[in-house]
Amino acid sequence: MSKVTPAYQLFNVGNGSPESLLDFVKAIENAIGLEANKNFSPMQPGDVSRTWADITDLEKLGYKSSVGMNEGVIKFVEWYRQFLNSKVKNDQIDRPT
């Protein structure tokens, strides 16, 4: 059986450093200026206390992260707000009928 080479490759993008979920939530809260309604429950099977992007494949291509989590979340929120506003202006948002 011959090996098929995929037409594309997926990469995890991040800073490669572990981040706690609570720190991520706080970064989002700070970026949007709202506090989340948090309901703390015991860890469930499969839950992880910390997570990070495995950027090994990107590093092989010379990638080096230059943006931390907090700055990255702020930039994403700014981009998303601009994206959403452009959709609203162009009436491309699905509205309930």
PDB file of N, CA and C in Angstrom:
ATOM      1  N   MET A   1       0.849  -1.175   0.000  1.00  0.00           N
ATOM      2  CA  MET A   1       0.000   0.000   0.000  1.00  0.00           C
ATOM      3  C   MET A   1       0.898   1.243   0.000  1.00  0.00           C
ATOM      4  N   SER A   2       0.652   2.174  -0.897  1.00  0.00           N
ATOM      5  CA  SER A   2       1.489   3.372  -0.983  1.00  0.00           C
ATOM      6  C   SER A   2       1.054   4.406   0.053  1.00  0.00           C
ATOM      7  N   LYS A   3       2.025   5.167   0.516  1.00  0.00           N
ATOM      8  CA  LYS A   3       1.758   6.206   1.504  1.00  0.00           C
ATOM      9  C   LYS A   3       1.282   7.462   0.778  1.00  0.00           C
ATOM     10  N   VAL A   4       0.168   8.014   1.235  1.00  0.00           N
ATOM     11  CA  VAL A   4      -0.390   9.222   0.637  1.00  0.00           C
ATOM     12  C   VAL A   4       0.120  10.426   1.421  1.00  0.00           C
ATOM     13  N   THR A   5       0.665  11.397   0.722  1.00  0.00           N
ATOM     14  CA  THR A   5       1.120  12.625   1.358  1.00  0.00           C
ATOM     15  C   THR A   5      -0.038  13.613   1.390  1.00  0.00           C
ATOM     16  N   PRO A   6      -0.403  14.107   2.573  1.00  0.00           N
ATOM     17  CA  PRO A   6      -1.525  15.048   2.642  1.00  0.00           C
ATOM     18  C   PRO A   6      -1.204  16.350   1.913  1.00  0.00           C
ATOM     19  N   ALA A   7      -2.247  17.002   1.439  1.00  0.00           N
ATOM     20  CA  ALA A   7      -2.087  18.255   0.699  1.00  0.00           C
ATOM     21  C   ALA A   7      -1.864  19.443   1.633  1.00  0.00           C
ATOM     22  N   TYR A   8      -1.987  19.213   2.918  1.00  0.00           N
ATOM     23  CA  TYR A   8      -1.833  20.293   3.889  1.00  0.00           C
ATOM     24  C   TYR A   8      -1.330  19.719   5.200  1.00  0.00           C
ATOM     25  N   GLN A   9      -0.949  20.597   6.111  1.00  0.00           N
ATOM     26  CA  GLN A   9      -0.525  20.186   7.442  1.00  0.00           C
ATOM     27  C   GLN A   9      -1.113  21.162   8.447  1.00  0.00           C
ATOM     28  N   LEU A  10      -1.596  20.649   9.552  1.00  0.00           N
ATOM     29  CA  LEU A  10      -2.141  21.490  10.612  1.00  0.00           C
ATOM     30  C   LEU A  10      -1.063  21.777  11.640  1.00  0.00           C
ATOM     31  N   PHE A  11      -1.074  22.992  12.172  1.00  0.00           N
ATOM     32  CA  PHE A  11      -0.112  23.383  13.192  1.00  0.00           C
ATOM     33  C   PHE A  11      -0.839  23.953  14.396  1.00  0.00           C
ATOM     34  N   ASN A  12      -0.387  23.594  15.588  1.00  0.00           N
ATOM     35  CA  ASN A  12      -0.826  24.271  16.799  1.00  0.00           C
ATOM     36  C   ASN A  12      -0.040  25.570  16.884  1.00  0.00           C
ATOM     37  N   VAL A  13      -0.730  26.662  17.143  1.00  0.00           N
ATOM     38  CA  VAL A  13      -0.058  27.947  17.280  1.00  0.00           C
ATOM     39  C   VAL A  13      -0.282  28.437  18.700  1.00  0.00           C
ATOM     40  N   GLY A  14       0.766  28.844  19.348  1.00  0.00           N
ATOM     41  CA  GLY A  14       0.688  29.341  20.718  1.00  0.00           C
ATOM     42  C   GLY A  14       2.073  29.703  21.190  1.00  0.00           C
ATOM     43  N   ASN A  15       2.191  29.832  22.508  1.00  0.00           N
ATOM     44  CA  ASN A  15       3.501  30.190  23.036  1.00  0.00           C
ATOM     45  C   ASN A  15       4.241  28.989  23.612  1.00  0.00           C
ATOM     46  N   GLY A  16       3.609  27.832  23.620  1.00  0.00           N
ATOM     47  CA  GLY A  16       4.265  26.620  24.093  1.00  0.00           C
ATOM     48  C   GLY A  16       4.405  26.542  25.594  1.00  0.00           C
ATOM     49  N   SER A  17       3.814  27.493  26.328  1.00  0.00           N
ATOM     50  CA  SER A  17       3.886  27.495  27.791  1.00  0.00           C
ATOM     51  C   SER A  17       2.546  27.088  28.384  1.00  0.00           C
ATOM     52  N   PRO A  18       2.572  26.287  29.459  1.00  0.00           N
ATOM     53  CA  PRO A  18       1.307  25.907  30.105  1.00  0.00           C
ATOM     54  C   PRO A  18       0.579  27.130  30.658  1.00  0.00           C
ATOM     55  N   GLU A  19      -0.731  27.138  30.514  1.00  0.00           N
ATOM     56  CA  GLU A  19      -1.574  28.208  31.042  1.00  0.00           C
ATOM     57  C   GLU A  19      -2.747  27.567  31.764  1.00  0.00           C
ATOM     58  N   SER A  20      -3.116  28.100  32.909  1.00  0.00           N
ATOM     59  CA  SER A  20      -4.273  27.553  33.617  1.00  0.00           C
ATOM     60  C   SER A  20      -5.550  28.070  32.967  1.00  0.00           C
ATOM     61  N   LEU A  21      -6.607  27.291  33.063  1.00  0.00           N
ATOM     62  CA  LEU A  21      -7.894  27.691  32.501  1.00  0.00           C
ATOM     63  C   LEU A  21      -8.375  28.975  33.161  1.00  0.00           C
ATOM     64  N   LEU A  22      -8.192  29.093  34.472  1.00  0.00           N
ATOM     65  CA  LEU A  22      -8.635  30.295  35.171  1.00  0.00           C
ATOM     66  C   LEU A  22      -7.872  31.534  34.689  1.00  0.00           C
ATOM     67  N   ASP A  23      -6.571  31.394  34.441  1.00  0.00           N
ATOM     68  CA  ASP A  23      -5.805  32.523  33.901  1.00  0.00           C
ATOM     69  C   ASP A  23      -6.310  32.905  32.511  1.00  0.00           C
ATOM     70  N   PHE A  24      -6.686  31.905  31.710  1.00  0.00           N
ATOM     71  CA  PHE A  24      -7.225  32.166  30.379  1.00  0.00           C
ATOM     72  C   PHE A  24      -8.557  32.908  30.485  1.00  0.00           C
ATOM     73  N   VAL A  25      -9.418  32.458  31.396  1.00  0.00           N
ATOM     74  CA  VAL A  25     -10.709  33.127  31.608  1.00  0.00           C
ATOM     75  C   VAL A  25     -10.482  34.568  32.057  1.00  0.00           C
ATOM     76  N   LYS A  26      -9.541  34.777  32.978  1.00  0.00           N
ATOM     77  CA  LYS A  26      -9.237  36.138  33.447  1.00  0.00           C
ATOM     78  C   LYS A  26      -8.738  37.015  32.306  1.00  0.00           C
ATOM     79  N   ALA A  27      -7.940  36.457  31.416  1.00  0.00           N
ATOM     80  CA  ALA A  27      -7.449  37.219  30.264  1.00  0.00           C
ATOM     81  C   ALA A  27      -8.611  37.640  29.369  1.00  0.00           C
ATOM     82  N   ILE A  28      -9.573  36.744  29.169  1.00  0.00           N
ATOM     83  CA  ILE A  28     -10.752  37.080  28.364  1.00  0.00           C
ATOM     84  C   ILE A  28     -11.572  38.153  29.067  1.00  0.00           C
ATOM     85  N   GLU A  29     -11.784  37.992  30.376  1.00  0.00           N
ATOM     86  CA  GLU A  29     -12.539  38.992  31.141  1.00  0.00           C
ATOM     87  C   GLU A  29     -11.899  40.373  30.994  1.00  0.00           C
ATOM     88  N   ASN A  30     -10.585  40.433  31.154  1.00  0.00           N
ATOM     89  CA  ASN A  30      -9.874  41.714  31.040  1.00  0.00           C
ATOM     90  C   ASN A  30     -10.005  42.300  29.639  1.00  0.00           C
ATOM     91  N   ALA A  31      -9.932  41.457  28.629  1.00  0.00           N
ATOM     92  CA  ALA A  31      -9.983  41.928  27.243  1.00  0.00           C
ATOM     93  C   ALA A  31     -11.359  42.461  26.864  1.00  0.00           C
ATOM     94  N   ILE A  32     -12.421  41.849  27.399  1.00  0.00           N
ATOM     95  CA  ILE A  32     -13.773  42.285  27.026  1.00  0.00           C
ATOM     96  C   ILE A  32     -14.401  43.226  28.050  1.00  0.00           C
ATOM     97  N   GLY A  33     -13.743  43.363  29.208  1.00  0.00           N
ATOM     98  CA  GLY A  33     -14.254  44.282  30.221  1.00  0.00           C
ATOM     99  C   GLY A  33     -15.465  43.776  30.966  1.00  0.00           C
ATOM    100  N   LEU A  34     -15.650  42.478  31.008  1.00  0.00           N
ATOM    101  CA  LEU A  34     -16.769  41.861  31.732  1.00  0.00           C
ATOM    102  C   LEU A  34     -16.245  40.721  32.586  1.00  0.00           C
ATOM    103  N   GLU A  35     -16.947  40.447  33.686  1.00  0.00           N
ATOM    104  CA  GLU A  35     -16.572  39.314  34.522  1.00  0.00           C
ATOM    105  C   GLU A  35     -17.482  38.134  34.194  1.00  0.00           C
ATOM    106  N   ALA A  36     -16.883  36.980  33.996  1.00  0.00           N
ATOM    107  CA  ALA A  36     -17.644  35.768  33.672  1.00  0.00           C
ATOM    108  C   ALA A  36     -18.384  35.268  34.903  1.00  0.00           C
ATOM    109  N   ASN A  37     -19.513  34.636  34.674  1.00  0.00           N
ATOM    110  CA  ASN A  37     -20.230  33.914  35.720  1.00  0.00           C
ATOM    111  C   ASN A  37     -19.553  32.564  35.846  1.00  0.00           C
ATOM    112  N   LYS A  38     -18.800  32.352  36.895  1.00  0.00           N
ATOM    113  CA  LYS A  38     -18.029  31.114  37.030  1.00  0.00           C
ATOM    114  C   LYS A  38     -18.713  30.188  38.022  1.00  0.00           C
ATOM    115  N   ASN A  39     -18.793  28.921  37.667  1.00  0.00           N
ATOM    116  CA  ASN A  39     -19.356  27.895  38.538  1.00  0.00           C
ATOM    117  C   ASN A  39     -18.276  26.840  38.727  1.00  0.00           C
ATOM    118  N   PHE A  40     -17.586  26.879  39.855  1.00  0.00           N
ATOM    119  CA  PHE A  40     -16.480  25.960  40.104  1.00  0.00           C
ATOM    120  C   PHE A  40     -17.018  24.610  40.549  1.00  0.00           C
ATOM    121  N   SER A  41     -16.625  23.574  39.859  1.00  0.00           N
ATOM    122  CA  SER A  41     -17.044  22.201  40.144  1.00  0.00           C
ATOM    123  C   SER A  41     -15.803  21.339  40.258  1.00  0.00           C
ATOM    124  N   PRO A  42     -15.932  20.176  40.899  1.00  0.00           N
ATOM    125  CA  PRO A  42     -14.779  19.271  40.965  1.00  0.00           C
ATOM    126  C   PRO A  42     -14.340  18.857  39.558  1.00  0.00           C
ATOM    127  N   MET A  43     -13.056  18.563  39.428  1.00  0.00           N
ATOM    128  CA  MET A  43     -12.527  18.083  38.146  1.00  0.00           C
ATOM    129  C   MET A  43     -13.278  16.820  37.738  1.00  0.00           C
ATOM    130  N   GLN A  44     -13.555  16.721  36.458  1.00  0.00           N
ATOM    131  CA  GLN A  44     -14.241  15.566  35.896  1.00  0.00           C
ATOM    132  C   GLN A  44     -13.230  14.710  35.140  1.00  0.00           C
ATOM    133  N   PRO A  45     -13.536  13.425  34.942  1.00  0.00           N
ATOM    134  CA  PRO A  45     -12.620  12.591  34.151  1.00  0.00           C
ATOM    135  C   PRO A  45     -12.372  13.237  32.785  1.00  0.00           C
ATOM    136  N   GLY A  46     -11.116  13.341  32.420  1.00  0.00           N
ATOM    137  CA  GLY A  46     -10.752  13.947  31.143  1.00  0.00           C
ATOM    138  C   GLY A  46     -10.424  15.425  31.239  1.00  0.00           C
ATOM    139  N   ASP A  47     -10.794  16.085  32.355  1.00  0.00           N
ATOM    140  CA  ASP A  47     -10.449  17.495  32.539  1.00  0.00           C
ATOM    141  C   ASP A  47      -8.944  17.642  32.716  1.00  0.00           C
ATOM    142  N   VAL A  48      -8.419  18.759  32.286  1.00  0.00           N
ATOM    143  CA  VAL A  48      -6.998  19.046  32.481  1.00  0.00           C
ATOM    144  C   VAL A  48      -6.873  20.364  33.242  1.00  0.00           C
ATOM    145  N   SER A  49      -5.890  20.438  34.128  1.00  0.00           N
ATOM    146  CA  SER A  49      -5.728  21.662  34.921  1.00  0.00           C
ATOM    147  C   SER A  49      -4.922  22.719  34.167  1.00  0.00           C
ATOM    148  N   ARG A  50      -4.095  22.282  33.239  1.00  0.00           N
ATOM    149  CA  ARG A  50      -3.288  23.208  32.436  1.00  0.00           C
ATOM    150  C   ARG A  50      -3.234  22.670  31.007  1.00  0.00           C
ATOM    151  N   THR A  51      -3.117  23.584  30.073  1.00  0.00           N
ATOM    152  CA  THR A  51      -3.031  23.166  28.680  1.00  0.00           C
ATOM    153  C   THR A  51      -2.095  24.110  27.928  1.00  0.00           C
ATOM    154  N   TRP A  52      -1.541  23.638  26.855  1.00  0.00           N
ATOM    155  CA  TRP A  52      -0.663  24.471  26.032  1.00  0.00           C
ATOM    156  C   TRP A  52      -0.576  23.881  24.636  1.00  0.00           C
ATOM    157  N   ALA A  53      -0.181  24.721  23.707  1.00  0.00           N
ATOM    158  CA  ALA A  53      -0.020  24.288  22.320  1.00  0.00           C
ATOM    159  C   ALA A  53       1.327  23.592  22.162  1.00  0.00           C
ATOM    160  N   ASP A  54       1.314  22.448  21.511  1.00  0.00           N
ATOM    161  CA  ASP A  54       2.569  21.777  21.154  1.00  0.00           C
ATOM    162  C   ASP A  54       3.043  22.405  19.847  1.00  0.00           C
ATOM    163  N   ILE A  55       4.032  23.275  19.955  1.00  0.00           N
ATOM    164  CA  ILE A  55       4.500  24.022  18.781  1.00  0.00           C
ATOM    165  C   ILE A  55       5.780  23.429  18.195  1.00  0.00           C
ATOM    166  N   THR A  56       6.061  22.173  18.526  1.00  0.00           N
ATOM    167  CA  THR A  56       7.282  21.512  18.058  1.00  0.00           C
ATOM    168  C   THR A  56       7.430  21.598  16.542  1.00  0.00           C
ATOM    169  N   ASP A  57       6.358  21.271  15.805  1.00  0.00           N
ATOM    170  CA  ASP A  57       6.438  21.294  14.338  1.00  0.00           C
ATOM    171  C   ASP A  57       6.687  22.706  13.809  1.00  0.00           C
ATOM    172  N   LEU A  58       6.067  23.707  14.438  1.00  0.00           N
ATOM    173  CA  LEU A  58       6.302  25.089  14.010  1.00  0.00           C
ATOM    174  C   LEU A  58       7.729  25.531  14.303  1.00  0.00           C
ATOM    175  N   GLU A  59       8.264  25.110  15.441  1.00  0.00           N
ATOM    176  CA  GLU A  59       9.641  25.474  15.783  1.00  0.00           C
ATOM    177  C   GLU A  59      10.629  24.906  14.769  1.00  0.00           C
ATOM    178  N   LYS A  60      10.312  23.737  14.219  1.00  0.00           N
ATOM    179  CA  LYS A  60      11.169  23.149  13.183  1.00  0.00           C
ATOM    180  C   LYS A  60      11.229  24.040  11.943  1.00  0.00           C
ATOM    181  N   LEU A  61      10.197  24.865  11.762  1.00  0.00           N
ATOM    182  CA  LEU A  61      10.150  25.791  10.628  1.00  0.00           C
ATOM    183  C   LEU A  61      10.707  27.167  10.993  1.00  0.00           C
ATOM    184  N   GLY A  62      11.199  27.303  12.236  1.00  0.00           N
ATOM    185  CA  GLY A  62      11.784  28.568  12.663  1.00  0.00           C
ATOM    186  C   GLY A  62      10.847  29.479  13.438  1.00  0.00           C
ATOM    187  N   TYR A  63       9.642  29.010  13.748  1.00  0.00           N
ATOM    188  CA  TYR A  63       8.675  29.826  14.487  1.00  0.00           C
ATOM    189  C   TYR A  63       9.147  30.055  15.915  1.00  0.00           C
ATOM    190  N   LYS A  64       9.023  31.301  16.365  1.00  0.00           N
ATOM    191  CA  LYS A  64       9.279  31.650  17.759  1.00  0.00           C
ATOM    192  C   LYS A  64       8.146  32.556  18.207  1.00  0.00           C
ATOM    193  N   SER A  65       7.480  32.174  19.274  1.00  0.00           N
ATOM    194  CA  SER A  65       6.371  32.970  19.782  1.00  0.00           C
ATOM    195  C   SER A  65       6.870  34.315  20.286  1.00  0.00           C
ATOM    196  N   SER A  66       6.158  35.364  19.937  1.00  0.00           N
ATOM    197  CA  SER A  66       6.531  36.699  20.404  1.00  0.00           C
ATOM    198  C   SER A  66       5.383  37.379  21.138  1.00  0.00           C
ATOM    199  N   VAL A  67       4.265  36.672  21.293  1.00  0.00           N
ATOM    200  CA  VAL A  67       3.083  37.238  21.928  1.00  0.00           C
ATOM    201  C   VAL A  67       2.658  36.329  23.072  1.00  0.00           C
ATOM    202  N   GLY A  68       2.507  36.903  24.264  1.00  0.00           N
ATOM    203  CA  GLY A  68       2.036  36.144  25.416  1.00  0.00           C
ATOM    204  C   GLY A  68       0.532  35.954  25.373  1.00  0.00           C
ATOM    205  N   MET A  69       0.016  35.139  26.286  1.00  0.00           N
ATOM    206  CA  MET A  69      -1.408  34.829  26.291  1.00  0.00           C
ATOM    207  C   MET A  69      -2.263  36.082  26.445  1.00  0.00           C
ATOM    208  N   ASN A  70      -1.956  36.933  27.420  1.00  0.00           N
ATOM    209  CA  ASN A  70      -2.793  38.113  27.652  1.00  0.00           C
ATOM    210  C   ASN A  70      -2.842  39.018  26.429  1.00  0.00           C
ATOM    211  N   GLU A  71      -1.691  39.297  25.848  1.00  0.00           N
ATOM    212  CA  GLU A  71      -1.642  40.143  24.654  1.00  0.00           C
ATOM    213  C   GLU A  71      -2.356  39.471  23.483  1.00  0.00           C
ATOM    214  N   GLY A  72      -2.184  38.161  23.345  1.00  0.00           N
ATOM    215  CA  GLY A  72      -2.841  37.425  22.271  1.00  0.00           C
ATOM    216  C   GLY A  72      -4.351  37.457  22.384  1.00  0.00           C
ATOM    217  N   VAL A  73      -4.864  37.313  23.603  1.00  0.00           N
ATOM    218  CA  VAL A  73      -6.317  37.367  23.810  1.00  0.00           C
ATOM    219  C   VAL A  73      -6.833  38.761  23.478  1.00  0.00           C
ATOM    220  N   ILE A  74      -6.123  39.789  23.917  1.00  0.00           N
ATOM    221  CA  ILE A  74      -6.533  41.166  23.605  1.00  0.00           C
ATOM    222  C   ILE A  74      -6.577  41.377  22.091  1.00  0.00           C
ATOM    223  N   LYS A  75      -5.548  40.938  21.388  1.00  0.00           N
ATOM    224  CA  LYS A  75      -5.509  41.089  19.926  1.00  0.00           C
ATOM    225  C   LYS A  75      -6.641  40.311  19.259  1.00  0.00           C
ATOM    226  N   PHE A  76      -6.918  39.096  19.763  1.00  0.00           N
ATOM    227  CA  PHE A  76      -8.001  38.305  19.186  1.00  0.00           C
ATOM    228  C   PHE A  76      -9.340  38.996  19.391  1.00  0.00           C
ATOM    229  N   VAL A  77      -9.601  39.506  20.595  1.00  0.00           N
ATOM    230  CA  VAL A  77     -10.870  40.181  20.881  1.00  0.00           C
ATOM    231  C   VAL A  77     -11.021  41.410  19.989  1.00  0.00           C
ATOM    232  N   GLU A  78      -9.956  42.180  19.823  1.00  0.00           N
ATOM    233  CA  GLU A  78     -10.009  43.345  18.929  1.00  0.00           C
ATOM    234  C   GLU A  78     -10.340  42.913  17.504  1.00  0.00           C
ATOM    235  N   TRP A  79      -9.665  41.869  17.026  1.00  0.00           N
ATOM    236  CA  TRP A  79      -9.928  41.373  15.668  1.00  0.00           C
ATOM    237  C   TRP A  79     -11.367  40.894  15.549  1.00  0.00           C
ATOM    238  N   TYR A  80     -11.841  40.122  16.530  1.00  0.00           N
ATOM    239  CA  TYR A  80     -13.184  39.552  16.452  1.00  0.00           C
ATOM    240  C   TYR A  80     -14.239  40.651  16.455  1.00  0.00           C
ATOM    241  N   ARG A  81     -14.045  41.671  17.266  1.00  0.00           N
ATOM    242  CA  ARG A  81     -15.005  42.781  17.283  1.00  0.00           C
ATOM    243  C   ARG A  81     -15.060  43.465  15.918  1.00  0.00           C
ATOM    244  N   GLN A  82     -13.907  43.691  15.298  1.00  0.00           N
ATOM    245  CA  GLN A  82     -13.883  44.297  13.959  1.00  0.00           C
ATOM    246  C   GLN A  82     -14.561  43.384  12.943  1.00  0.00           C
ATOM    247  N   PHE A  83     -14.282  42.095  13.012  1.00  0.00           N
ATOM    248  CA  PHE A  83     -14.879  41.117  12.111  1.00  0.00           C
ATOM    249  C   PHE A  83     -16.396  41.111  12.269  1.00  0.00           C
ATOM    250  N   LEU A  84     -16.861  41.052  13.522  1.00  0.00           N
ATOM    251  CA  LEU A  84     -18.297  41.016  13.782  1.00  0.00           C
ATOM    252  C   LEU A  84     -18.963  42.302  13.316  1.00  0.00           C
ATOM    253  N   ASN A  85     -18.335  43.437  13.577  1.00  0.00           N
ATOM    254  CA  ASN A  85     -18.898  44.715  13.125  1.00  0.00           C
ATOM    255  C   ASN A  85     -19.011  44.776  11.611  1.00  0.00           C
ATOM    256  N   SER A  86     -18.037  44.231  10.895  1.00  0.00           N
ATOM    257  CA  SER A  86     -18.113  44.242   9.430  1.00  0.00           C
ATOM    258  C   SER A  86     -19.251  43.359   8.943  1.00  0.00           C
ATOM    259  N   LYS A  87     -19.505  42.258   9.643  1.00  0.00           N
ATOM    260  CA  LYS A  87     -20.622  41.387   9.266  1.00  0.00           C
ATOM    261  C   LYS A  87     -21.950  42.097   9.509  1.00  0.00           C
ATOM    262  N   VAL A  88     -22.064  42.813  10.633  1.00  0.00           N
ATOM    263  CA  VAL A  88     -23.295  43.539  10.946  1.00  0.00           C
ATOM    264  C   VAL A  88     -23.526  44.636   9.910  1.00  0.00           C
ATOM    265  N   LYS A  89     -22.479  45.381   9.567  1.00  0.00           N
ATOM    266  CA  LYS A  89     -22.604  46.457   8.576  1.00  0.00           C
ATOM    267  C   LYS A  89     -23.049  45.920   7.223  1.00  0.00           C
ATOM    268  N   ASN A  90     -22.583  44.751   6.880  1.00  0.00           N
ATOM    269  CA  ASN A  90     -22.931  44.151   5.586  1.00  0.00           C
ATOM    270  C   ASN A  90     -24.151  43.246   5.678  1.00  0.00           C
ATOM    271  N   ASP A  91     -24.829  43.278   6.839  1.00  0.00           N
ATOM    272  CA  ASP A  91     -26.037  42.483   7.081  1.00  0.00           C
ATOM    273  C   ASP A  91     -25.811  41.008   6.770  1.00  0.00           C
ATOM    274  N   GLN A  92     -24.679  40.488   7.210  1.00  0.00           N
ATOM    275  CA  GLN A  92     -24.362  39.080   6.982  1.00  0.00           C
ATOM    276  C   GLN A  92     -24.543  38.240   8.242  1.00  0.00           C
ATOM    277  N   ILE A  93     -25.232  38.789   9.234  1.00  0.00           N
ATOM    278  CA  ILE A  93     -25.464  38.065  10.482  1.00  0.00           C
ATOM    279  C   ILE A  93     -26.828  37.399  10.392  1.00  0.00           C
ATOM    280  N   ASP A  94     -26.879  36.112  10.698  1.00  0.00           N
ATOM    281  CA  ASP A  94     -28.166  35.417  10.735  1.00  0.00           C
ATOM    282  C   ASP A  94     -28.980  35.955  11.905  1.00  0.00           C
ATOM    283  N   ARG A  95     -30.186  36.363  11.619  1.00  0.00           N
ATOM    284  CA  ARG A  95     -31.065  36.902  12.659  1.00  0.00           C
ATOM    285  C   ARG A  95     -32.279  35.995  12.792  1.00  0.00           C
ATOM    286  N   PRO A  96     -32.781  35.856  14.022  1.00  0.00           N
ATOM    287  CA  PRO A  96     -33.976  35.012  14.211  1.00  0.00           C
ATOM    288  C   PRO A  96     -35.149  35.552  13.408  1.00  0.00           C
ATOM    289  N   THR A  97     -35.969  34.651  12.886  1.00  0.00           N
ATOM    290  CA  THR A  97     -37.148  35.080  12.116  1.00  0.00           C
ATOM    291  C   THR A  97     -38.408  34.849  12.900  1.00  0.00           C
TER     292      THR A  97
END
